[in-house]
Every structure is written in structure tokens, then in C-alpha cells.
Coordinates of N, CA and C in Angstrom, one line a residue:
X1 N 121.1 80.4 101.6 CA 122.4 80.2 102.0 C 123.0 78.9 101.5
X2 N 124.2 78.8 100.9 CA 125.0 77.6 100.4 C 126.0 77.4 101.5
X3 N 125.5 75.8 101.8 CA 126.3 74.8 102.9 C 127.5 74.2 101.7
X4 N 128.3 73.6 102.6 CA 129.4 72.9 102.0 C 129.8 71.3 102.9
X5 N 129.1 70.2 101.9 CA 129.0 68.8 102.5 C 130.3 67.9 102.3
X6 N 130.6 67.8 103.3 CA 132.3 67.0 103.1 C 132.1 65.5 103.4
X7 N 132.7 65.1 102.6 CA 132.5 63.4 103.3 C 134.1 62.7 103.1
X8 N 134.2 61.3 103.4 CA 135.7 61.0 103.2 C 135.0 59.0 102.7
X9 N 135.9 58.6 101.7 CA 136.2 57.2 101.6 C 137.3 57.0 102.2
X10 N 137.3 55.7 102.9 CA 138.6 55.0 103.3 C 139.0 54.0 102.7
X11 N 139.6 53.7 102.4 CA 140.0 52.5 101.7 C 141.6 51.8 102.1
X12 N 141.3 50.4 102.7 CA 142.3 50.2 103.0 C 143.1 48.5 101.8
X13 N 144.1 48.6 101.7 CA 144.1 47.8 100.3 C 145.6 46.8 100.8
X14 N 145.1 46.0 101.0 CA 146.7 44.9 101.5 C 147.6 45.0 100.3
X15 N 149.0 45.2 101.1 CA 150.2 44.9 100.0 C 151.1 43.8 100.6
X16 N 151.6 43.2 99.5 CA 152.3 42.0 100.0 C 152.1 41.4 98.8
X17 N 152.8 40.4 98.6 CA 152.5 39.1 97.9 C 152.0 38.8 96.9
X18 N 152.0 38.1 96.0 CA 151.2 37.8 94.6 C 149.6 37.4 95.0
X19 N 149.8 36.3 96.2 CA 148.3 36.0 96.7 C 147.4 36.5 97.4
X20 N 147.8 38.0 97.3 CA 147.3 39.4 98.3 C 146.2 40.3 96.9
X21 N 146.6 39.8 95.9 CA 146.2 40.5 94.6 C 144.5 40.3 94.2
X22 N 144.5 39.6 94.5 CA 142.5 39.2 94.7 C 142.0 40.7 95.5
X23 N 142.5 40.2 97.0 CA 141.8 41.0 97.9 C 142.3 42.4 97.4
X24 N 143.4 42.6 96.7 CA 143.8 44.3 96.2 C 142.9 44.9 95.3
X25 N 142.5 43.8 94.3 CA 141.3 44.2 93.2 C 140.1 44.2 93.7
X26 N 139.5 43.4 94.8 CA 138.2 43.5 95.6 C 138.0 45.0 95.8
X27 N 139.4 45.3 96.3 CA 138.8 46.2 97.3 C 139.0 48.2 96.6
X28 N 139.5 47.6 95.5 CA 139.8 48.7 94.8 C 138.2 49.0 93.9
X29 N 137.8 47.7 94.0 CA 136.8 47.7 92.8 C 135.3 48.3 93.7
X30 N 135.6 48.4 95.3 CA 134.9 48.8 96.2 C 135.3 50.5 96.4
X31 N 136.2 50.7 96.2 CA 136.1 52.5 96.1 C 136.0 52.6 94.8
X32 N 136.1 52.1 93.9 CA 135.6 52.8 92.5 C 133.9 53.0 92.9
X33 N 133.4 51.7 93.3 CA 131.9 51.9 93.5 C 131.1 52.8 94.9
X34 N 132.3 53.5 95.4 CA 132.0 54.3 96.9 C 131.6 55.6 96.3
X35 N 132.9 55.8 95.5 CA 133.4 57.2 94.5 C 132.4 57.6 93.5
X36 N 131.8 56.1 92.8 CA 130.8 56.6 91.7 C 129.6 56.8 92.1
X37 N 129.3 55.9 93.8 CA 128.0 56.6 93.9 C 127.6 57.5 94.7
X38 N 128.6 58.5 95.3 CA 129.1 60.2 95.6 C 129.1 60.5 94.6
X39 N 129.4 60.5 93.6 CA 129.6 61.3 92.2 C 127.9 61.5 91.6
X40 N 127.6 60.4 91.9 CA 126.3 60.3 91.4 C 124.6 61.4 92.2
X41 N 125.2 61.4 93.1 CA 124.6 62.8 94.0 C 125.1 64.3 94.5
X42 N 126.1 64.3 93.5 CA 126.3 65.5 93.4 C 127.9 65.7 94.2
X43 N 128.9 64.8 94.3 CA 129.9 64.7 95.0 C 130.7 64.8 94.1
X44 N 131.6 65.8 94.8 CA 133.1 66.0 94.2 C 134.2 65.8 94.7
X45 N 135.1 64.9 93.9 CA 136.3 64.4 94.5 C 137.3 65.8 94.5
X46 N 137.5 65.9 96.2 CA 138.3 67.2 95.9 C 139.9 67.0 96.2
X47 N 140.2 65.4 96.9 CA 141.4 65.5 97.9 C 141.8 63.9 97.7
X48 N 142.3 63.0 97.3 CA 143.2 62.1 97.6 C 144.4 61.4 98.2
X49 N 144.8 61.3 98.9 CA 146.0 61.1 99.8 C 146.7 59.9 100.1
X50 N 147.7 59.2 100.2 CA 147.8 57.3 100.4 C 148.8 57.9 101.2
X51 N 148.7 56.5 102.4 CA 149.1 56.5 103.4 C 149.9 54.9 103.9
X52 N 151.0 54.4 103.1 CA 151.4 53.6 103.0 C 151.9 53.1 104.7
X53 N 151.7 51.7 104.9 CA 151.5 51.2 106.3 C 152.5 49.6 106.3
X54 N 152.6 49.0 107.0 CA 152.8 47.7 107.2 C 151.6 46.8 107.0
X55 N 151.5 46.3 105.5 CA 151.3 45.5 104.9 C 149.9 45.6 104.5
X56 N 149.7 47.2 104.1 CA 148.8 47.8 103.5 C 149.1 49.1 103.0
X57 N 148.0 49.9 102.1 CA 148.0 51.1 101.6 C 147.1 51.6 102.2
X58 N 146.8 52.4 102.4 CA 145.1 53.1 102.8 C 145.2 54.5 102.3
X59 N 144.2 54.4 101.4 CA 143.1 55.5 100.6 C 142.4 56.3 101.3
X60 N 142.9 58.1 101.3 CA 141.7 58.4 102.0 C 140.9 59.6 100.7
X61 N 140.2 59.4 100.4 CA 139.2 60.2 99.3 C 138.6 60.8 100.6
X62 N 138.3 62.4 100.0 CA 137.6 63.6 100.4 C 136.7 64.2 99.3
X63 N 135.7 64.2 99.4 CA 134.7 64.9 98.5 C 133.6 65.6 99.3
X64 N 133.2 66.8 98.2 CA 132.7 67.9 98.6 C 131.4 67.8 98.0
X65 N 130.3 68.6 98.4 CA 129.0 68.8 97.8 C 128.0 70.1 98.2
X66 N 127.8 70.8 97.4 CA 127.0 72.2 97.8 C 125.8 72.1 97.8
X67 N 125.4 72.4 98.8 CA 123.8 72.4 99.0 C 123.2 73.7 99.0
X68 N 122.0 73.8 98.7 CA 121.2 75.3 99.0 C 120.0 74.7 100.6
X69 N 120.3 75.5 101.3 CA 119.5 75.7 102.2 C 118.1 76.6 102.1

């Protein structure tokens, strides 16, 4: 029987300011490395969504993974 494994990244990424740009690239360079190492066990990016906030973005990644039972 084939399961279906769902997981989610969050990612939340400050907007604002020129001096906000550090912590935007930190933290971006933190879901790139969430995402590759899901990808790396068999995880598929199936869903992306932004959810623009007061004085942030937040990232929500959904990925999928089939397992055999």
C-alpha cells in the first residue's frame, strides 16, 4: 500500500527597510536549505503560497513524498 507524506516549510522573511536586507537573505538562504534537504529524501515541492503581513512575508512551502508500506 502507497502512503502519501506531506510536510510544510515556514518561512517568515522581514520587509521593510534597506537595513532589513541581511536578515531577508539569511533567511531566504534558510528555505533554500529546508527545501533542498526535503528534496534530498525524496520530497516534492507541490504547493507555494505568500502571505504578505505587517512588516513581513511568510512563505508557506508544501511538499509531498510517497512511501511504500
Amino acid at each position: 500500500m502507497q502512503h502519501q507524506h506531506i510536510t510544510t516549510v515556514t518561512t517568515i522573511i522581514p520587509s521593510g527597510p534597506d537595513s532589513e536586507r541581511y536578515a531577508q537573505s539569511i533567511r531566504i538562504g534558510e528555505r533554500d536549505q529546508d527545501l533542498s534537504g526535503l528534496a534530498s529524501v525524496g520530497y516534492s515541492l507541490a504547493h507555494t503560497t505568500t502571505i504578505p503581513g505587517p512588516g513581513c512575508v511568510t512563505i508557506i512551502d508544501t511538499l509531498t513524498r510517497h512511501a511504500n508500506d
